[in-house]
Amino acid sequence: MSIRLNYPQLSSEAYQSLLALSETQKNYSIDRSLIELVKIRVSQLNGCLFCLDLHIKEARTLGERELRIHHLSIWHESSLFTEKEKAALEWAELLTRFNSKGVEDAEFDKARTFFSEKELSDLTFAIGIINMWNRFGVAFRNKPGSLDKIFGVDKIGLV
């Protein structure tokens, strides 16, 4: 699979802005491992192989267990995730798969029982950003693994 067009070059200013926005995630109030789990789940939902590949590798570099990554597609049923992690994954699915009613008050209230306002705001930004990257990966077919060296995930030995 080859990339369909070079959007980083064609829309350089917007691409650089999205990169800069993505970089702010290093300062989020939520554990980076949880953010990576959310990115993996959203990428699964959106069918973005490039992002799925990258964020699995990033999660592994942060020490995430392989079995938990395998269980992400069935997190509802898995006992490997905490209630807070499940709330984050549920929030990610709600914001990735909108229905005609949007997010109900009960769903918002449930997320708020696990996350402070700052954490929920940061989590929502993370979900929005990965959804944006997924759109580019799906539309233009970024090659999985092509940026491993740049992101420093080439050292973990996943091929």
PDB file of C-alpha atoms in Angstrom:
ATOM      1  CA  MET A   1       0.000   0.000   0.000  1.00  0.00           C
ATOM      2  CA  SER A   2       1.459   3.370  -0.959  1.00  0.00           C
ATOM      3  CA  ILE A   3       0.411   6.837   0.186  1.00  0.00           C
ATOM      4  CA  ARG A   4      -2.096   8.412  -2.179  1.00  0.00           C
ATOM      5  CA  LEU A   5      -0.817  11.962  -1.869  1.00  0.00           C
ATOM      6  CA  ASN A   6       1.723  13.842   0.199  1.00  0.00           C
ATOM      7  CA  TYR A   7      -0.651  15.852   2.383  1.00  0.00           C
ATOM      8  CA  PRO A   8       2.109  16.975   4.814  1.00  0.00           C
ATOM      9  CA  GLN A   9       3.763  18.777   1.920  1.00  0.00           C
ATOM     10  CA  LEU A  10       0.602  19.883   0.120  1.00  0.00           C
ATOM     11  CA  SER A  11      -1.010  21.347   3.262  1.00  0.00           C
ATOM     12  CA  SER A  12       2.167  22.079   5.161  1.00  0.00           C
ATOM     13  CA  GLU A  13       0.847  24.823   7.443  1.00  0.00           C
ATOM     14  CA  ALA A  14      -2.186  22.829   8.566  1.00  0.00           C
ATOM     15  CA  TYR A  15      -0.078  19.677   8.958  1.00  0.00           C
ATOM     16  CA  GLN A  16       2.488  21.503  11.108  1.00  0.00           C
ATOM     17  CA  SER A  17      -0.329  22.930  13.234  1.00  0.00           C
ATOM     18  CA  LEU A  18      -1.794  19.472  13.791  1.00  0.00           C
ATOM     19  CA  LEU A  19       1.658  18.150  14.725  1.00  0.00           C
ATOM     20  CA  ALA A  20       2.059  20.988  17.222  1.00  0.00           C
ATOM     21  CA  LEU A  21      -1.380  20.285  18.673  1.00  0.00           C
ATOM     22  CA  SER A  22      -0.488  16.602  18.968  1.00  0.00           C
ATOM     23  CA  GLU A  23       2.715  17.519  20.781  1.00  0.00           C
ATOM     24  CA  THR A  24       0.715  19.195  23.566  1.00  0.00           C
ATOM     25  CA  GLN A  25      -0.566  15.767  24.601  1.00  0.00           C
ATOM     26  CA  LYS A  26       2.726  15.149  26.407  1.00  0.00           C
ATOM     27  CA  ASN A  27       1.516  17.650  29.018  1.00  0.00           C
ATOM     28  CA  TYR A  28      -1.958  16.193  29.540  1.00  0.00           C
ATOM     29  CA  SER A  29      -3.245  15.467  33.024  1.00  0.00           C
ATOM     30  CA  ILE A  30      -4.011  11.841  32.106  1.00  0.00           C
ATOM     31  CA  ASP A  31      -1.555   8.945  32.172  1.00  0.00           C
ATOM     32  CA  ARG A  32       0.094   8.560  28.756  1.00  0.00           C
ATOM     33  CA  SER A  33      -0.531   4.820  28.750  1.00  0.00           C
ATOM     34  CA  LEU A  34      -4.273   5.417  29.051  1.00  0.00           C
ATOM     35  CA  ILE A  35      -4.119   7.966  26.238  1.00  0.00           C
ATOM     36  CA  GLU A  36      -2.397   5.358  24.045  1.00  0.00           C
ATOM     37  CA  LEU A  37      -5.091   2.780  24.832  1.00  0.00           C
ATOM     38  CA  VAL A  38      -7.716   5.315  23.784  1.00  0.00           C
ATOM     39  CA  LYS A  39      -5.816   6.081  20.569  1.00  0.00           C
ATOM     40  CA  ILE A  40      -5.599   2.380  19.771  1.00  0.00           C
ATOM     41  CA  ARG A  41      -9.325   1.883  20.345  1.00  0.00           C
ATOM     42  CA  VAL A  42     -10.314   4.897  18.259  1.00  0.00           C
ATOM     43  CA  SER A  43      -7.981   3.768  15.470  1.00  0.00           C
ATOM     44  CA  GLN A  44      -9.613   0.319  15.567  1.00  0.00           C
ATOM     45  CA  LEU A  45     -13.051   1.903  15.241  1.00  0.00           C
ATOM     46  CA  ASN A  46     -11.935   4.094  12.351  1.00  0.00           C
ATOM     47  CA  GLY A  47      -9.990   1.370  10.553  1.00  0.00           C
ATOM     48  CA  CYS A  48      -6.713   3.302  10.462  1.00  0.00           C
ATOM     49  CA  LEU A  49      -3.906   0.776  10.145  1.00  0.00           C
ATOM     50  CA  PHE A  50      -1.136   3.394  10.272  1.00  0.00           C
ATOM     51  CA  CYS A  51      -2.337   4.889  13.570  1.00  0.00           C
ATOM     52  CA  LEU A  52      -3.195   1.496  15.048  1.00  0.00           C
ATOM     53  CA  ASP A  53       0.318   0.250  14.264  1.00  0.00           C
ATOM     54  CA  LEU A  54       1.993   3.362  15.675  1.00  0.00           C
ATOM     55  CA  HIS A  55      -0.015   3.581  18.889  1.00  0.00           C
ATOM     56  CA  ILE A  56       0.321  -0.110  19.699  1.00  0.00           C
ATOM     57  CA  LYS A  57       4.083   0.376  19.457  1.00  0.00           C
ATOM     58  CA  GLU A  58       3.929   3.540  21.564  1.00  0.00           C
ATOM     59  CA  ALA A  59       1.838   1.761  24.195  1.00  0.00           C
ATOM     60  CA  ARG A  60       4.362  -1.078  24.325  1.00  0.00           C
ATOM     61  CA  THR A  61       7.239   1.393  24.821  1.00  0.00           C
ATOM     62  CA  LEU A  62       5.307   2.757  27.808  1.00  0.00           C
ATOM     63  CA  GLY A  63       5.111  -0.752  29.266  1.00  0.00           C
ATOM     64  CA  GLU A  64       1.557  -1.611  28.284  1.00  0.00           C
ATOM     65  CA  ARG A  65       0.873  -5.339  28.484  1.00  0.00           C
ATOM     66  CA  GLU A  66       0.296  -7.125  25.209  1.00  0.00           C
ATOM     67  CA  LEU A  67      -2.798  -8.962  26.437  1.00  0.00           C
ATOM     68  CA  ARG A  68      -4.535  -5.703  27.375  1.00  0.00           C
ATOM     69  CA  ILE A  69      -3.890  -4.409  23.860  1.00  0.00           C
ATOM     70  CA  HIS A  70      -5.453  -7.600  22.458  1.00  0.00           C
ATOM     71  CA  HIS A  71      -8.478  -7.099  24.707  1.00  0.00           C
ATOM     72  CA  LEU A  72      -9.168  -3.517  23.582  1.00  0.00           C
ATOM     73  CA  SER A  73     -11.658  -4.551  20.933  1.00  0.00           C
ATOM     74  CA  ILE A  74     -13.707  -6.287  23.652  1.00  0.00           C
ATOM     75  CA  TRP A  75     -12.911  -3.999  26.582  1.00  0.00           C
ATOM     76  CA  HIS A  76     -16.581  -4.075  27.697  1.00  0.00           C
ATOM     77  CA  GLU A  77     -16.188  -7.731  28.638  1.00  0.00           C
ATOM     78  CA  SER A  78     -12.569  -7.750  29.778  1.00  0.00           C
ATOM     79  CA  SER A  79     -11.544  -7.768  33.434  1.00  0.00           C
ATOM     80  CA  LEU A  80      -8.110  -6.385  32.506  1.00  0.00           C
ATOM     81  CA  PHE A  81      -9.228  -2.737  32.581  1.00  0.00           C
ATOM     82  CA  THR A  82     -10.065  -0.570  35.575  1.00  0.00           C
ATOM     83  CA  GLU A  83     -13.397   1.209  35.794  1.00  0.00           C
ATOM     84  CA  LYS A  84     -11.604   4.494  35.000  1.00  0.00           C
ATOM     85  CA  GLU A  85     -10.000   2.975  31.901  1.00  0.00           C
ATOM     86  CA  LYS A  86     -13.376   1.609  30.811  1.00  0.00           C
ATOM     87  CA  ALA A  87     -14.910   5.061  31.288  1.00  0.00           C
ATOM     88  CA  ALA A  88     -12.177   6.549  29.061  1.00  0.00           C
ATOM     89  CA  LEU A  89     -12.742   3.909  26.390  1.00  0.00           C
ATOM     90  CA  GLU A  90     -16.502   4.421  26.541  1.00  0.00           C
ATOM     91  CA  TRP A  91     -16.029   8.204  26.200  1.00  0.00           C
ATOM     92  CA  ALA A  92     -13.733   7.588  23.220  1.00  0.00           C
ATOM     93  CA  GLU A  93     -16.352   5.414  21.527  1.00  0.00           C
ATOM     94  CA  LEU A  94     -19.120   7.937  22.205  1.00  0.00           C
ATOM     95  CA  LEU A  95     -17.111  10.752  20.621  1.00  0.00           C
ATOM     96  CA  THR A  96     -15.957   8.632  17.689  1.00  0.00           C
ATOM     97  CA  ARG A  97     -19.332   7.069  16.872  1.00  0.00           C
ATOM     98  CA  PHE A  98     -21.808   9.874  17.313  1.00  0.00           C
ATOM     99  CA  ASN A  99     -25.473   9.079  17.280  1.00  0.00           C
ATOM    100  CA  SER A 100     -28.238  11.540  16.470  1.00  0.00           C
ATOM    101  CA  LYS A 101     -28.615  12.491  20.154  1.00  0.00           C
ATOM    102  CA  GLY A 102     -24.948  13.307  20.735  1.00  0.00           C
ATOM    103  CA  VAL A 103     -23.649  12.646  24.245  1.00  0.00           C
ATOM    104  CA  GLU A 104     -26.432  12.187  26.781  1.00  0.00           C
ATOM    105  CA  ASP A 105     -26.236  13.799  30.237  1.00  0.00           C
ATOM    106  CA  ALA A 106     -25.992  10.376  31.891  1.00  0.00           C
ATOM    107  CA  GLU A 107     -22.994   9.483  29.705  1.00  0.00           C
ATOM    108  CA  PHE A 108     -21.307  12.785  30.497  1.00  0.00           C
ATOM    109  CA  ASP A 109     -22.030  12.363  34.219  1.00  0.00           C
ATOM    110  CA  LYS A 110     -20.551   8.874  34.149  1.00  0.00           C
ATOM    111  CA  ALA A 111     -17.320  10.173  32.615  1.00  0.00           C
ATOM    112  CA  ARG A 112     -17.226  12.976  35.196  1.00  0.00           C
ATOM    113  CA  THR A 113     -17.292  10.446  38.045  1.00  0.00           C
ATOM    114  CA  PHE A 114     -13.869   9.236  36.901  1.00  0.00           C
ATOM    115  CA  PHE A 115     -12.283  12.377  35.474  1.00  0.00           C
ATOM    116  CA  SER A 116     -11.841  15.930  36.682  1.00  0.00           C
ATOM    117  CA  GLU A 117     -12.913  18.711  34.335  1.00  0.00           C
ATOM    118  CA  LYS A 118      -9.279  19.177  33.214  1.00  0.00           C
ATOM    119  CA  GLU A 119      -8.816  15.440  32.657  1.00  0.00           C
ATOM    120  CA  LEU A 120     -12.045  15.138  30.682  1.00  0.00           C
ATOM    121  CA  SER A 121     -11.077  18.129  28.586  1.00  0.00           C
ATOM    122  CA  ASP A 122      -7.625  16.630  27.906  1.00  0.00           C
ATOM    123  CA  LEU A 123      -9.156  13.237  27.120  1.00  0.00           C
ATOM    124  CA  THR A 124     -11.608  14.837  24.694  1.00  0.00           C
ATOM    125  CA  PHE A 125      -8.784  16.674  22.926  1.00  0.00           C
ATOM    126  CA  ALA A 126      -6.835  13.393  22.641  1.00  0.00           C
ATOM    127  CA  ILE A 127      -9.873  11.678  21.131  1.00  0.00           C
ATOM    128  CA  GLY A 128     -10.487  14.540  18.708  1.00  0.00           C
ATOM    129  CA  ILE A 129      -6.855  14.637  17.612  1.00  0.00           C
ATOM    130  CA  ILE A 130      -6.584  10.900  16.963  1.00  0.00           C
ATOM    131  CA  ASN A 131      -9.860  11.013  15.038  1.00  0.00           C
ATOM    132  CA  MET A 132      -8.349  13.739  12.848  1.00  0.00           C
ATOM    133  CA  TRP A 133      -5.158  11.736  12.251  1.00  0.00           C
ATOM    134  CA  ASN A 134      -7.263   8.651  11.479  1.00  0.00           C
ATOM    135  CA  ARG A 135      -9.059  10.571   8.733  1.00  0.00           C
ATOM    136  CA  PHE A 136      -5.746  11.319   7.040  1.00  0.00           C
ATOM    137  CA  GLY A 137      -4.467   7.768   7.497  1.00  0.00           C
ATOM    138  CA  VAL A 138      -7.611   6.230   6.015  1.00  0.00           C
ATOM    139  CA  ALA A 139      -7.966   8.763   3.189  1.00  0.00           C
ATOM    140  CA  PHE A 140      -4.352   8.795   2.053  1.00  0.00           C
ATOM    141  CA  ARG A 141      -3.132   5.335   3.167  1.00  0.00           C
ATOM    142  CA  ASN A 142      -0.088   6.192   5.221  1.00  0.00           C
ATOM    143  CA  LYS A 143       2.321   3.262   5.236  1.00  0.00           C
ATOM    144  CA  PRO A 144       2.397   1.527   8.641  1.00  0.00           C
ATOM    145  CA  GLY A 145       5.815   1.672  10.245  1.00  0.00           C
ATOM    146  CA  SER A 146       7.074   4.436   7.969  1.00  0.00           C
ATOM    147  CA  LEU A 147       7.571   6.845  10.877  1.00  0.00           C
ATOM    148  CA  ASP A 148       8.717   4.354  13.517  1.00  0.00           C
ATOM    149  CA  LYS A 149      12.246   5.765  13.677  1.00  0.00           C
ATOM    150  CA  ILE A 150      10.986   9.350  14.009  1.00  0.00           C
ATOM    151  CA  PHE A 151       8.661   8.369  16.879  1.00  0.00           C
ATOM    152  CA  GLY A 152      11.324   6.196  18.511  1.00  0.00           C
ATOM    153  CA  VAL A 153       9.243   3.026  18.423  1.00  0.00           C
ATOM    154  CA  ASP A 154      11.607   1.137  16.138  1.00  0.00           C
ATOM    155  CA  LYS A 155      13.648  -0.028  19.125  1.00  0.00           C
ATOM    156  CA  ILE A 156      11.001  -2.289  20.639  1.00  0.00           C
ATOM    157  CA  GLY A 157      11.320  -4.968  17.983  1.00  0.00           C
ATOM    158  CA  LEU A 158       7.726  -5.170  16.789  1.00  0.00           C
ATOM    159  CA  VAL A 159       7.573  -5.810  13.077  1.00  0.00           C
TER     160      VAL A 159
END
